[in-house]
Short mmCIF file of C-alpha atoms in Angstrom, two decimals:
data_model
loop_
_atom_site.label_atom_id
_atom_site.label_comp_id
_atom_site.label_asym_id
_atom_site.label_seq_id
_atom_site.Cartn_x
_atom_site.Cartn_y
_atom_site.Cartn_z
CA UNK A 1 -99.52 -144.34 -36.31
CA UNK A 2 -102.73 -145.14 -38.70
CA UNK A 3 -105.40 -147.28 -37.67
CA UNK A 4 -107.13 -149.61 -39.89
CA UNK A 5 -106.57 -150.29 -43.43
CA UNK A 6 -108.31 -153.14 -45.82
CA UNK A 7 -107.03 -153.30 -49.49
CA UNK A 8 -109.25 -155.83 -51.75
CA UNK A 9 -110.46 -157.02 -54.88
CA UNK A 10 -106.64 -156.87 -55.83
CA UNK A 11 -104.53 -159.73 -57.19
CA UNK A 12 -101.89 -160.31 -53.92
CA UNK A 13 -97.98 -161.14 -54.62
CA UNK A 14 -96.61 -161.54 -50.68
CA UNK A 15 -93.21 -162.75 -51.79
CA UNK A 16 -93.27 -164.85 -48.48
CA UNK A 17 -90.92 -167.87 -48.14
CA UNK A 18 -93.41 -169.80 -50.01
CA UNK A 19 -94.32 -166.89 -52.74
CA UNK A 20 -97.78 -167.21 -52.02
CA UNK A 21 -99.96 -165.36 -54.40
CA UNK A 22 -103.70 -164.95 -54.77
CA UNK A 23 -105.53 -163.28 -58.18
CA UNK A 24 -107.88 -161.70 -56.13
CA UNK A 25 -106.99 -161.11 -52.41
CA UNK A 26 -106.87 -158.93 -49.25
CA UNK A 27 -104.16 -156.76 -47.23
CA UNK A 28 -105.58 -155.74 -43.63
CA UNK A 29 -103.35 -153.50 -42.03
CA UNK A 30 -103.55 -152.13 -37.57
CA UNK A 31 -101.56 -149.98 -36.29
CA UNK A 32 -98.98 -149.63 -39.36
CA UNK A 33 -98.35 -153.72 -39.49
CA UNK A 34 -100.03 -156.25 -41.30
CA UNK A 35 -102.27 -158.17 -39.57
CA UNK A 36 -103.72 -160.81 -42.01
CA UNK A 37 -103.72 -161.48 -45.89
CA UNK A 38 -105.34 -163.85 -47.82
CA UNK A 39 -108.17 -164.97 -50.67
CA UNK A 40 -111.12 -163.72 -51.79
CA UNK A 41 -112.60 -160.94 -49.38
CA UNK A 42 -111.30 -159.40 -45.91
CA UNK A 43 -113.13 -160.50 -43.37
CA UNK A 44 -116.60 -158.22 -42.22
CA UNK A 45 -115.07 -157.62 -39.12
CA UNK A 46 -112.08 -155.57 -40.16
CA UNK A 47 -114.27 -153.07 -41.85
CA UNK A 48 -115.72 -150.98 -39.27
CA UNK A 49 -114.07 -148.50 -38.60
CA UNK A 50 -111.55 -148.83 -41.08
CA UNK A 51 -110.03 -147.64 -44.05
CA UNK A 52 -111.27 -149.46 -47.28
CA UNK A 53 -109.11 -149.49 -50.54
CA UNK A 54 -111.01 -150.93 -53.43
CA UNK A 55 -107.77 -152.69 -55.40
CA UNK A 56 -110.08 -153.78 -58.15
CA UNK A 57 -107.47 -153.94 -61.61
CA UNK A 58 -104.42 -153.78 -59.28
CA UNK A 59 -102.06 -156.06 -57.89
CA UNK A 60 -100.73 -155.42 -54.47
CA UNK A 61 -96.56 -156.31 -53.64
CA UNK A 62 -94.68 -155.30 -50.55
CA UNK A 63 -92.84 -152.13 -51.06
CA UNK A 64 -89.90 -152.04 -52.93
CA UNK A 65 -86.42 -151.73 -51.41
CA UNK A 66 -83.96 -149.66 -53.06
CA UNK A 67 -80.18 -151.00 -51.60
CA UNK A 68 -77.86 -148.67 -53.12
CA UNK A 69 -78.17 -145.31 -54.24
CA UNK A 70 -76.60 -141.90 -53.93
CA UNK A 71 -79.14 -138.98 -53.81
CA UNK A 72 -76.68 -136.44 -53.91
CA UNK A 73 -76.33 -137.03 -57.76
CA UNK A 74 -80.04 -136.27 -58.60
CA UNK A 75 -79.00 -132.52 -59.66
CA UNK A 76 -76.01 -134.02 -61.45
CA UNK A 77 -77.90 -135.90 -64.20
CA UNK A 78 -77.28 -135.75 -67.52
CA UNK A 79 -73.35 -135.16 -67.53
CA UNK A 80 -70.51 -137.27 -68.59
CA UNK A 81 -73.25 -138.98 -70.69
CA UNK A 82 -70.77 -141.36 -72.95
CA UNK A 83 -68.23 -141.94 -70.22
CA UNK A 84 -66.66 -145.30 -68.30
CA UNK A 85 -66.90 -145.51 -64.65
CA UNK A 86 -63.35 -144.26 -64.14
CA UNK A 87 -64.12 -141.57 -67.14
CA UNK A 88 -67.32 -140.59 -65.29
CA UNK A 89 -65.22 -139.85 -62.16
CA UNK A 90 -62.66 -137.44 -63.10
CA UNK A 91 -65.03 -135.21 -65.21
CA UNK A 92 -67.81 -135.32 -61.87
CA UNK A 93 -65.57 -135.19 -58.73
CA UNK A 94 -64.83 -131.40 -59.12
CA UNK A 95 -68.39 -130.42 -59.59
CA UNK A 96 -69.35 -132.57 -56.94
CA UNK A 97 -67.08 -130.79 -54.63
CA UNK A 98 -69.55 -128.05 -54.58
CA UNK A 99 -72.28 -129.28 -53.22
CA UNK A 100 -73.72 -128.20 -50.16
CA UNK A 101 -76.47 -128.68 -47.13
CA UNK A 102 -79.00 -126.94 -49.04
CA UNK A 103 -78.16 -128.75 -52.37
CA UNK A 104 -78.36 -132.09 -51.13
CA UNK A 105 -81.35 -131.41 -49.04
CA UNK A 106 -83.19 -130.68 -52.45
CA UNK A 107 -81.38 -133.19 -54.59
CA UNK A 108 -82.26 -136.09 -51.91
CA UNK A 109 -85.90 -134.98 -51.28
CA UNK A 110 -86.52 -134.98 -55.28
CA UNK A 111 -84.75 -138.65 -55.62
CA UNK A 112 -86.62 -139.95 -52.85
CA UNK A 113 -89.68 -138.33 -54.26
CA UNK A 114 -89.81 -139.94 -57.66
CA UNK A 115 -88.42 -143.14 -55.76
CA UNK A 116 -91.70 -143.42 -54.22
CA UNK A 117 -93.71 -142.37 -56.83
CA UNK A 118 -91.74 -145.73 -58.51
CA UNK A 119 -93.28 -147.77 -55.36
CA UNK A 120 -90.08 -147.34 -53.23
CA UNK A 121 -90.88 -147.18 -49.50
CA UNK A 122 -87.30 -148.18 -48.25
CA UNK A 123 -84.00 -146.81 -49.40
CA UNK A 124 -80.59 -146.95 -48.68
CA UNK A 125 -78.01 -143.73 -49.83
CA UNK A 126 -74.42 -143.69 -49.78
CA UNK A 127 -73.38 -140.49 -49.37
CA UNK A 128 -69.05 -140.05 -49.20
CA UNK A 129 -68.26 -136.70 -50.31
CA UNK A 130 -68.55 -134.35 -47.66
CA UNK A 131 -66.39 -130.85 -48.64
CA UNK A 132 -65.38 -128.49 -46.12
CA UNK A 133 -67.72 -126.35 -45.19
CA UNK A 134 -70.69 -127.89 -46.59
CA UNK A 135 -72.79 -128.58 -43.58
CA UNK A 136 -74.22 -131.07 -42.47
CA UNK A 137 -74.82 -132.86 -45.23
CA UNK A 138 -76.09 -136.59 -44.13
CA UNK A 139 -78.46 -134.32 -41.87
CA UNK A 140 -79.87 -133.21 -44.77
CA UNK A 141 -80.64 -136.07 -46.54
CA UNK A 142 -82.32 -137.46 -43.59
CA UNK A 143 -84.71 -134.53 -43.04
CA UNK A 144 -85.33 -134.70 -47.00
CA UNK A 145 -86.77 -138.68 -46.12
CA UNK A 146 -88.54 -137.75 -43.08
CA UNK A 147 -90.87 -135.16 -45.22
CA UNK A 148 -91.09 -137.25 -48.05
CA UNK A 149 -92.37 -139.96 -45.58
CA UNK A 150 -90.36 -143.02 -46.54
CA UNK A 151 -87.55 -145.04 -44.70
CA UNK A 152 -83.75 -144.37 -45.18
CA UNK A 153 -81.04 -146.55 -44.56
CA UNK A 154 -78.51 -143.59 -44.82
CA UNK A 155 -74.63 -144.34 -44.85
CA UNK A 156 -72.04 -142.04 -43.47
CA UNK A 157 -69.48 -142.72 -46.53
CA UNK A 158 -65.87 -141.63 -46.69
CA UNK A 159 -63.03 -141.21 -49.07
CA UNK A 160 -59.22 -140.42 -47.90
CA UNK A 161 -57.29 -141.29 -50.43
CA UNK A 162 -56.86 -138.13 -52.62
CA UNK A 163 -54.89 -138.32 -56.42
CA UNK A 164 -51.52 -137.07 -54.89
CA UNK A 165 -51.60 -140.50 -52.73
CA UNK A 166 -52.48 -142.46 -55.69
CA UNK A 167 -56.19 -142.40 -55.61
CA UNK A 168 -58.89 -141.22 -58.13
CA UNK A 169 -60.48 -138.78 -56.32
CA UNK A 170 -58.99 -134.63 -55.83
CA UNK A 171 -57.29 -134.07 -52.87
CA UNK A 172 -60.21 -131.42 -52.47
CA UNK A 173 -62.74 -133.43 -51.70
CA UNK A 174 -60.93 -136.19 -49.41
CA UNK A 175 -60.97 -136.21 -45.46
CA UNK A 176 -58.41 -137.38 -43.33
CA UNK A 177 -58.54 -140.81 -41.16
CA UNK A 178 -59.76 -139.81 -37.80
CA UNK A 179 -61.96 -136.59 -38.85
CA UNK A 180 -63.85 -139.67 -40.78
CA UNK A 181 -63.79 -142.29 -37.62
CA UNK A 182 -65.24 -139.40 -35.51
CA UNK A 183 -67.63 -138.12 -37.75
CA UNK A 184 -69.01 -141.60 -38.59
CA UNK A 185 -69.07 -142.15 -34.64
CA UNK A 186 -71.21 -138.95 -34.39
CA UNK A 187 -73.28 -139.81 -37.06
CA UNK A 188 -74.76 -143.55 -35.46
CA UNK A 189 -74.83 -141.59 -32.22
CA UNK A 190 -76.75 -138.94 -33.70
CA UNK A 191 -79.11 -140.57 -36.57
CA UNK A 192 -79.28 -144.44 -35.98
CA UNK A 193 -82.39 -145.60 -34.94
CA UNK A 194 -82.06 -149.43 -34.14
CA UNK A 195 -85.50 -150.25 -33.16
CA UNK A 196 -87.67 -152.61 -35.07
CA UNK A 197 -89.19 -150.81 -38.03
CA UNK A 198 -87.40 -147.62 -38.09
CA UNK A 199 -87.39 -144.98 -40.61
CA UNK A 200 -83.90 -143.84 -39.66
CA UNK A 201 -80.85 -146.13 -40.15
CA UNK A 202 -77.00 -145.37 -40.23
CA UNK A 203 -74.19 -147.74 -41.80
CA UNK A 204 -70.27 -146.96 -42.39
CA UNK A 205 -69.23 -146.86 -45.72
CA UNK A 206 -66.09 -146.08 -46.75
CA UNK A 207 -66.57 -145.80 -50.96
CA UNK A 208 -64.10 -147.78 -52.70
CA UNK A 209 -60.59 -149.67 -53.27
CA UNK A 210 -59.36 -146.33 -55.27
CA UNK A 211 -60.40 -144.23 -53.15
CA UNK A 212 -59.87 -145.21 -49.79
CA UNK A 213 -56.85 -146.73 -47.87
CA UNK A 214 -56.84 -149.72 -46.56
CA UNK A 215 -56.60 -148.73 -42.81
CA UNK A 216 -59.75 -146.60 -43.43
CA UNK A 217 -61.27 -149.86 -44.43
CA UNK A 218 -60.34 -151.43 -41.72
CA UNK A 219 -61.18 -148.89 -38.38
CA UNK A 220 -64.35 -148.60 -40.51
CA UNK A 221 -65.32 -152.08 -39.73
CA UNK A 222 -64.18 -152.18 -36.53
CA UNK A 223 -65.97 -149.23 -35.33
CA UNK A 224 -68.85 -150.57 -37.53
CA UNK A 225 -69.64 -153.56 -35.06
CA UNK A 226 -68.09 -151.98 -32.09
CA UNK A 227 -71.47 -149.50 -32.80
CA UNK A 228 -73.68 -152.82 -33.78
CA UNK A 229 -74.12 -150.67 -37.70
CA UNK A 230 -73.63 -152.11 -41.15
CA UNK A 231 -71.11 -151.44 -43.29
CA UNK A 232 -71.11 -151.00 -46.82
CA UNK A 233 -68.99 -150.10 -50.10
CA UNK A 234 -68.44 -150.69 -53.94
CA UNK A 235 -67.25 -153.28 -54.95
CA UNK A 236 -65.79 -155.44 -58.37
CA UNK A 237 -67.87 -152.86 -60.24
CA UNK A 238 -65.26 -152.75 -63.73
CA UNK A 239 -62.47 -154.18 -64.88
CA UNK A 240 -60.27 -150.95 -64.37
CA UNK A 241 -61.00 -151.74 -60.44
CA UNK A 242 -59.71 -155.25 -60.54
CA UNK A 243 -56.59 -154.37 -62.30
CA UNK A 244 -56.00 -151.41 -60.44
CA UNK A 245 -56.42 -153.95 -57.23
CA UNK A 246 -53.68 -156.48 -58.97
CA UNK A 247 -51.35 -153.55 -59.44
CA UNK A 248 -51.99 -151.86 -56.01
CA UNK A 249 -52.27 -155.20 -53.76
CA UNK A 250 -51.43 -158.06 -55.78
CA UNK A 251 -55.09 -159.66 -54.82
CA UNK A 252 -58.85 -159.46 -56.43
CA UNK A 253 -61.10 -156.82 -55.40
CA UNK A 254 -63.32 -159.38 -52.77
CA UNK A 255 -59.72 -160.52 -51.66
CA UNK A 256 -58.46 -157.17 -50.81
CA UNK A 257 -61.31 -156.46 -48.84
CA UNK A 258 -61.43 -159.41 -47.03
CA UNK A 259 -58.21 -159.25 -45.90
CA UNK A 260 -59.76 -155.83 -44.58
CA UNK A 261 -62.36 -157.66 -42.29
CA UNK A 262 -65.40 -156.81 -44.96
CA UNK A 263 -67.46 -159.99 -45.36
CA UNK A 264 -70.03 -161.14 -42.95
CA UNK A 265 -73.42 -160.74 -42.75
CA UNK A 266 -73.19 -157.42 -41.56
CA UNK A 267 -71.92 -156.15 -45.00
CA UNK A 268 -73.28 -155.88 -48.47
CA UNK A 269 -71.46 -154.64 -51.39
CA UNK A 270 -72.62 -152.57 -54.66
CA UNK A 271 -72.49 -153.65 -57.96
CA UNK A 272 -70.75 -156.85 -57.94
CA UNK A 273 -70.06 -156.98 -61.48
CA UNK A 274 -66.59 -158.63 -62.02
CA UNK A 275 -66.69 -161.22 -59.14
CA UNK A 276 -64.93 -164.52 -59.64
CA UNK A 277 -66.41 -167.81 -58.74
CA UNK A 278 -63.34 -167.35 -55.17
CA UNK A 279 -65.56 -164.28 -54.01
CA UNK A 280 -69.13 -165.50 -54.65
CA UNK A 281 -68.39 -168.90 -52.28
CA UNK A 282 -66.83 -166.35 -49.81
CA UNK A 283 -69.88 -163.97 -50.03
CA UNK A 284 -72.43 -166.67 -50.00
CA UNK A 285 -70.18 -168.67 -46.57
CA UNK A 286 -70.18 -165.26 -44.96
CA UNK A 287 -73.72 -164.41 -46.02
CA UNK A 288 -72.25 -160.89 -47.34
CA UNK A 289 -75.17 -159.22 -49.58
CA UNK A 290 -74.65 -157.43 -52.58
CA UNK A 291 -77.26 -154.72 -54.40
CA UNK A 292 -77.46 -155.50 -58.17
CA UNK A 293 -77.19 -152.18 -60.31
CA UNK A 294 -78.17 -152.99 -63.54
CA UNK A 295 -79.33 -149.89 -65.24
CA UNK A 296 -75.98 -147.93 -64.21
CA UNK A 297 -74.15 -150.61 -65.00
CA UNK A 298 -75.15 -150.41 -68.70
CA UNK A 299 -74.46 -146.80 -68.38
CA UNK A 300 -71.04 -146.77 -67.40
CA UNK A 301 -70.60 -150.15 -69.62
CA UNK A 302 -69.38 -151.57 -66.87
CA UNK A 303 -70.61 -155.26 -68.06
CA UNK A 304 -73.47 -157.64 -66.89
CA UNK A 305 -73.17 -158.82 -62.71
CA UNK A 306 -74.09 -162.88 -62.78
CA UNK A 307 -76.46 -162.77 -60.58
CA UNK A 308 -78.19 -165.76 -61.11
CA UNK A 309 -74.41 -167.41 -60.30
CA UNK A 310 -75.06 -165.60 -56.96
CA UNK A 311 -78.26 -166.76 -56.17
CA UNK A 312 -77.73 -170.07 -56.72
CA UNK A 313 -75.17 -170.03 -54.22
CA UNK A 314 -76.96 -168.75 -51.81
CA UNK A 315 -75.60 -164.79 -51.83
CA UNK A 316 -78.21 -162.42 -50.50
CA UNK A 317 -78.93 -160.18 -53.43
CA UNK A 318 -81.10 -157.13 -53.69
CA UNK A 319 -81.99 -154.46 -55.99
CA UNK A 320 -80.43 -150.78 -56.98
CA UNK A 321 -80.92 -147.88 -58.97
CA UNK A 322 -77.51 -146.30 -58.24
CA UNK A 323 -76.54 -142.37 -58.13
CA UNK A 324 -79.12 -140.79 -60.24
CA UNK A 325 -75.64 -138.94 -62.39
CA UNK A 326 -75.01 -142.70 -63.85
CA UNK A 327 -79.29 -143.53 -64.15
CA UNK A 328 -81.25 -140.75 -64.54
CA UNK A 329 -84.13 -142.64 -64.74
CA UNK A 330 -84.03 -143.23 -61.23
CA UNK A 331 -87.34 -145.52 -61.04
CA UNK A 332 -86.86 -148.29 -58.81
CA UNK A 333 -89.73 -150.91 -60.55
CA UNK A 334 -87.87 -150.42 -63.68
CA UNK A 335 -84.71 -152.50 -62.32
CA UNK A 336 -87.08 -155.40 -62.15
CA UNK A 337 -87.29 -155.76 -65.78
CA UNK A 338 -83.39 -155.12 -66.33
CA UNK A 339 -82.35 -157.51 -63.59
CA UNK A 340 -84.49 -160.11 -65.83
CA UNK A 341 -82.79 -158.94 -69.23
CA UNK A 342 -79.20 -158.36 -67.84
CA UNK A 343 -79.30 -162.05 -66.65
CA UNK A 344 -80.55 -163.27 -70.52
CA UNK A 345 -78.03 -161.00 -72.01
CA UNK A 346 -75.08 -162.74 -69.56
CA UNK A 347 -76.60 -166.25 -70.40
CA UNK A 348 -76.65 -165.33 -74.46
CA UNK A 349 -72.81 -164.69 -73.93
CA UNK A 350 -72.48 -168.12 -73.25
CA UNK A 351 -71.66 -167.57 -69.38
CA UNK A 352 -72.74 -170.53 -66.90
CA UNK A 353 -75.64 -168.60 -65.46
CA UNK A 354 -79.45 -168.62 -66.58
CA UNK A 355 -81.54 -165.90 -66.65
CA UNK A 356 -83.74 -164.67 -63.96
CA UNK A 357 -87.56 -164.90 -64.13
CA UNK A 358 -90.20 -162.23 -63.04
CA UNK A 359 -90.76 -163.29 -59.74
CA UNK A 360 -86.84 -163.58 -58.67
CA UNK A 361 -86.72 -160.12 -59.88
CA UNK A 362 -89.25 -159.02 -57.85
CA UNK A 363 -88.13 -161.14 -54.80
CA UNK A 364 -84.82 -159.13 -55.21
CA UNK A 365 -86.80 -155.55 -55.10
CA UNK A 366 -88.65 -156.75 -52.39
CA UNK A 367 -87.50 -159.45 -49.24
CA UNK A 368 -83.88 -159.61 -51.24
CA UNK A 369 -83.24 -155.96 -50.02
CA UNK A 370 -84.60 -155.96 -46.82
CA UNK A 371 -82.73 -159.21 -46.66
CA UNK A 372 -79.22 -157.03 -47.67
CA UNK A 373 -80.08 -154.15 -45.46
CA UNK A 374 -80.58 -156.02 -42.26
CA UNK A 375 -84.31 -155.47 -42.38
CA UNK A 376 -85.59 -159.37 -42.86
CA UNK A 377 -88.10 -159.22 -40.05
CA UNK A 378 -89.59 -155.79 -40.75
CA UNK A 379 -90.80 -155.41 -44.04
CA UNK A 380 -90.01 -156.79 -47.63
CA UNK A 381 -93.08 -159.36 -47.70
CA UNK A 382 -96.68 -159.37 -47.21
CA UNK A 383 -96.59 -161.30 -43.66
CA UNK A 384 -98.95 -160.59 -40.88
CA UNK A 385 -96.22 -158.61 -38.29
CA UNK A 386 -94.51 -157.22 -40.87
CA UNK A 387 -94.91 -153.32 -41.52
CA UNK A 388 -96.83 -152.00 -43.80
CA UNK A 389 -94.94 -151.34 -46.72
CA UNK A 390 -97.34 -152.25 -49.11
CA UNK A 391 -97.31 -150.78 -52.93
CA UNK A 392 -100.71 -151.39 -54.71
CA UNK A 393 -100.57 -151.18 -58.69
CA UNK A 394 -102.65 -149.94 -61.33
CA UNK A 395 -102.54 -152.83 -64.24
CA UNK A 396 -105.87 -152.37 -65.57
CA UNK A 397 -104.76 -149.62 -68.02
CA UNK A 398 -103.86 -149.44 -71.42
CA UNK A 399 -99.95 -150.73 -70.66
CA UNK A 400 -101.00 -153.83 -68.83
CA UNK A 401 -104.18 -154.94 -68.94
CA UNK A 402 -104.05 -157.42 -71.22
CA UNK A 403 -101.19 -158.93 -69.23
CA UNK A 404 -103.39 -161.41 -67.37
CA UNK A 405 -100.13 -162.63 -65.11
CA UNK A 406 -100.09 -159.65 -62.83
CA UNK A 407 -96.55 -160.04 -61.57
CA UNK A 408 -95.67 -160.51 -65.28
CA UNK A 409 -97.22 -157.04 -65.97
CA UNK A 410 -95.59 -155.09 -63.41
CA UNK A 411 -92.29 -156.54 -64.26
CA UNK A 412 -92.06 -156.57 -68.19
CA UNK A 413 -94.63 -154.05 -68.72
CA UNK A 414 -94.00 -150.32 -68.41
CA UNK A 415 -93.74 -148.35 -65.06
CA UNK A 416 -96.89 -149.10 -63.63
CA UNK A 417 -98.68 -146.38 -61.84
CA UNK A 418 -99.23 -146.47 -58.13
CA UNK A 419 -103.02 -146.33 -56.94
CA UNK A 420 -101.23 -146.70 -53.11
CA UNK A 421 -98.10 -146.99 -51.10
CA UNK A 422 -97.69 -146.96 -47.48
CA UNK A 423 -94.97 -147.15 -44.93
CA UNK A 424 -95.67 -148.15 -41.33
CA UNK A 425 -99.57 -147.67 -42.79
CA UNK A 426 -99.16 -144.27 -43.45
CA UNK A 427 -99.73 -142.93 -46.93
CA UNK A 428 -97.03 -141.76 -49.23
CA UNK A 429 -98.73 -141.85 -52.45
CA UNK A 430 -102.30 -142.10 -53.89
CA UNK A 431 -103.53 -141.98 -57.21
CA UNK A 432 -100.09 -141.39 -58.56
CA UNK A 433 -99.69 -137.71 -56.29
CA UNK A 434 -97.15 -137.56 -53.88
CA UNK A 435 -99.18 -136.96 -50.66
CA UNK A 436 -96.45 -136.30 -48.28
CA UNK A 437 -94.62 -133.18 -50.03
CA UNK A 438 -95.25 -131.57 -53.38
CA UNK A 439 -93.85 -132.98 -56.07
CA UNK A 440 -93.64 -129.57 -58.08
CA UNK A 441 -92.03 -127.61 -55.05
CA UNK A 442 -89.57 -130.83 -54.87
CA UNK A 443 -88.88 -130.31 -59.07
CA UNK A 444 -88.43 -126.55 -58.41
CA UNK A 445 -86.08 -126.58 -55.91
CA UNK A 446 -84.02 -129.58 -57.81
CA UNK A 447 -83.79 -127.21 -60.62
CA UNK A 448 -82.70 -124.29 -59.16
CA UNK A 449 -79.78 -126.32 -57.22
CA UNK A 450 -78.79 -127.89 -60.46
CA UNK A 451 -78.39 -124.34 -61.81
CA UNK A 452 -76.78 -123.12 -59.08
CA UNK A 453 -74.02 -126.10 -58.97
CA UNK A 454 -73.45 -125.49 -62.76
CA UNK A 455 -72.91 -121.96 -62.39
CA UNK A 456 -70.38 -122.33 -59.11
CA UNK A 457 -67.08 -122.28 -59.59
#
């Protein structure tokens, strides 16, 4: 664990409960948790001996939280490139159904790579396809976040409901009900670290209404809190999904799953798009959380979420970049600027909601995941106790620095560059360098098991 660390001479965002902000503050970290932030300079005290960060032309934020993604896909991109969610699917499964321990081990260490490099220091994955023979393939993903240095909320997902029972997915790449139970048992007993500010986390997740059946769903949430883990899934992300619920159950996506025993505050569902006003009371009563998408959303045209409909009924809501195959992009501090626009787009199609301003969207990156992944005490605002997850900006550039609201740069300017970000205190990146792992080994080996994964088969 680190020992001292002062950043100042920084404009300060905490995103505390009362979104205190200061244009030129302090961050004093001990012991990888905050100990005090405020105005003007750090205290005299706190310097000897410690680490000093001049933050003069940046703007420190908590470190963003990334609340659904699937790493896997990073050596996927760039396929299927004018396809629909359901499109998307069909023409990916069977090249997903190659992967293997090695592949994903490169594929997650390069998405969590350029997810901190974005000012990520918590993310979840949802990883469901697991092919016979593979390895062990959540392992891997894991050991990719532990070199990269940044904290993984990893989700042993599931599908078993191949396309000769009616699902979308080949019967190739589908498990059976109680290999999944035990394996998901094995996997909390194995990975899930539950004390306060770990970097390891496991959740059930079981990956959607067409590809799952509905008893899977439901052992998966009972085993789920018989462990004390989270569960997760998509959810309401097109309108092919609700229909094919209407046909298949005669209910609404957020029905179906209810019925299931999935909504509490132990759950939080992805996407979210097509949710009628009946689901977003239920989600906000049962404090279920949802992680907004919007960049793969507008790739798979799967419509605009109303999240500001959420939030004003209480829902907690966080922040996503999604499977890097359906946002290639893949930088987290960009879905702060297409939360905003997504909500102005729904509002300009005459929908009840109003748009989103630039310190909601960064609430949502911030203490709006750690809110949806559990993590509400540890990390997601600058709060002496909290860890330190702190991301420090560069605005004083050519993209930003005549931006004179900081929070306004980061969030409508372009990616910002990262002059720090920490986890626990420990340093992940500085001056824009990965200092953990290298970030040309990381492109290397994503390359070559890209190449590989086209050429299999």
């Amino acid at each position: 664990m680190s020992g001292t660390l002062v950043i100042e001479n920084c404009a300060v965002a905490t995103v505390d409960e009362r979104g205190s902000e200061y244009a030129v503050g302090y961050v004093v970290v001990s012991d990888g948790r905050i100990v005090q932030v405020g105005p003007g300079a750090a205290p005299v005290r706190w310097h000897d001996g410690a680490r000093v960060v001049d933050g003069s032309g940046c703007l420190a934020t908590p470190g963003l939280v990334n609340s659904h993604h699937h790493l896997y896909q990073w050596i996927f991109r760039g396929l299927a490139q004018d396809a629909t969610l359901f499109e998307w699917l069909v023409e990916l499964y069977p090249r997903w159904a190659r992967i293997d321990e090695p592949a994903v081990y490169a594929a997650a260490g390069a998405g969590l790579g350029w997810l901190a490099l974005s000012g990520c220091s918590t993310s979840s994955d949802h990883h469901y396809l697991f092919p016979r023979g593979s390895g062990d393939l959540l392992g891997a993903t894991i050991m990719a976040a532990r070199a990269v240095g940044v904290r993984l909320d990893a989700t042993r997902g599931s599908m078993d409901l191949g396309e000769s029972a009616g699902g979308l997915p080949p019967d190739s790449v589908v498990e059976d009900l109680d290999e999944i139970l035990s394996a998901s048992k094995d996997a909390v007993d194995r990975y899930h670290d539950p004390s306060p500010g770990s970097l390891t986390r496991i959740a059930l997740a079981p990956c959607s209404p067409f590809s799952v059946t509905g008893e899977l769903m439901k052992q998966s949430a009972e085993l789920a809190r018989d462990l004390g883990v989270r569960l997760h899934t998509h959810l309401a992300e097109t309108v092919d999904e609700d229909d094919y619920c209407r046909e298949q159950f005669g209910v609404t996506p957020a029905e179906y799953v209810e019925s299931l025993g999935w909504m509490g505050a132990d759950v939080w569902f992805a996407h979210g798009v097509h949710l009628d006003d009946a689901a977003i009371a239920r989600m906000a009563a049962t404090a279920t959380g949802l992680a907004h998408c919007p960049s793969s959303n507008g790739r798979l045209g799967a419509g605009l979420a109303p999240i500001k409909t959420l939030l004003n009924a209480g829902v907690p809501v966080g922040l996503g970049v999604d499977g890097a195959a359906s946002q290639e992009s893949g930088m987290l501090v960009e879905e702060l600027r297409q939360a905003v626009y997504v909500s102005r787009l729904r509002a300009l199609t005459g929908a009840a909601d109003r748009s989103i301003d630039a310190r909601t969207a960064l609430r949502l990156a911030t203490a709006g995941g750690a809110r949806v992944l559990g993590r509400q005490d540890e990390i997601g605002s600058l709060t002496p106790g909290r860890f330190a997850d702190i991301a420090l900006w560069k605005l004083d550039g050519l993209g930003h620095a005549d931006i004179t609201d900081p929070v306004a740069a980061l969030v409508f300017g372009p990616p910002a560059p990262l002059k720090l970000l920490t986890v626990n205190g420990e340093v992940v990146v500085e001056d824009g360098e990965l200092r953990t792992v290298d970030s040309a080994e990381l492109a290397r080996e994503a390359r070559a098991a890209h190449l590989r994964m086209m050429e299999a088969g």
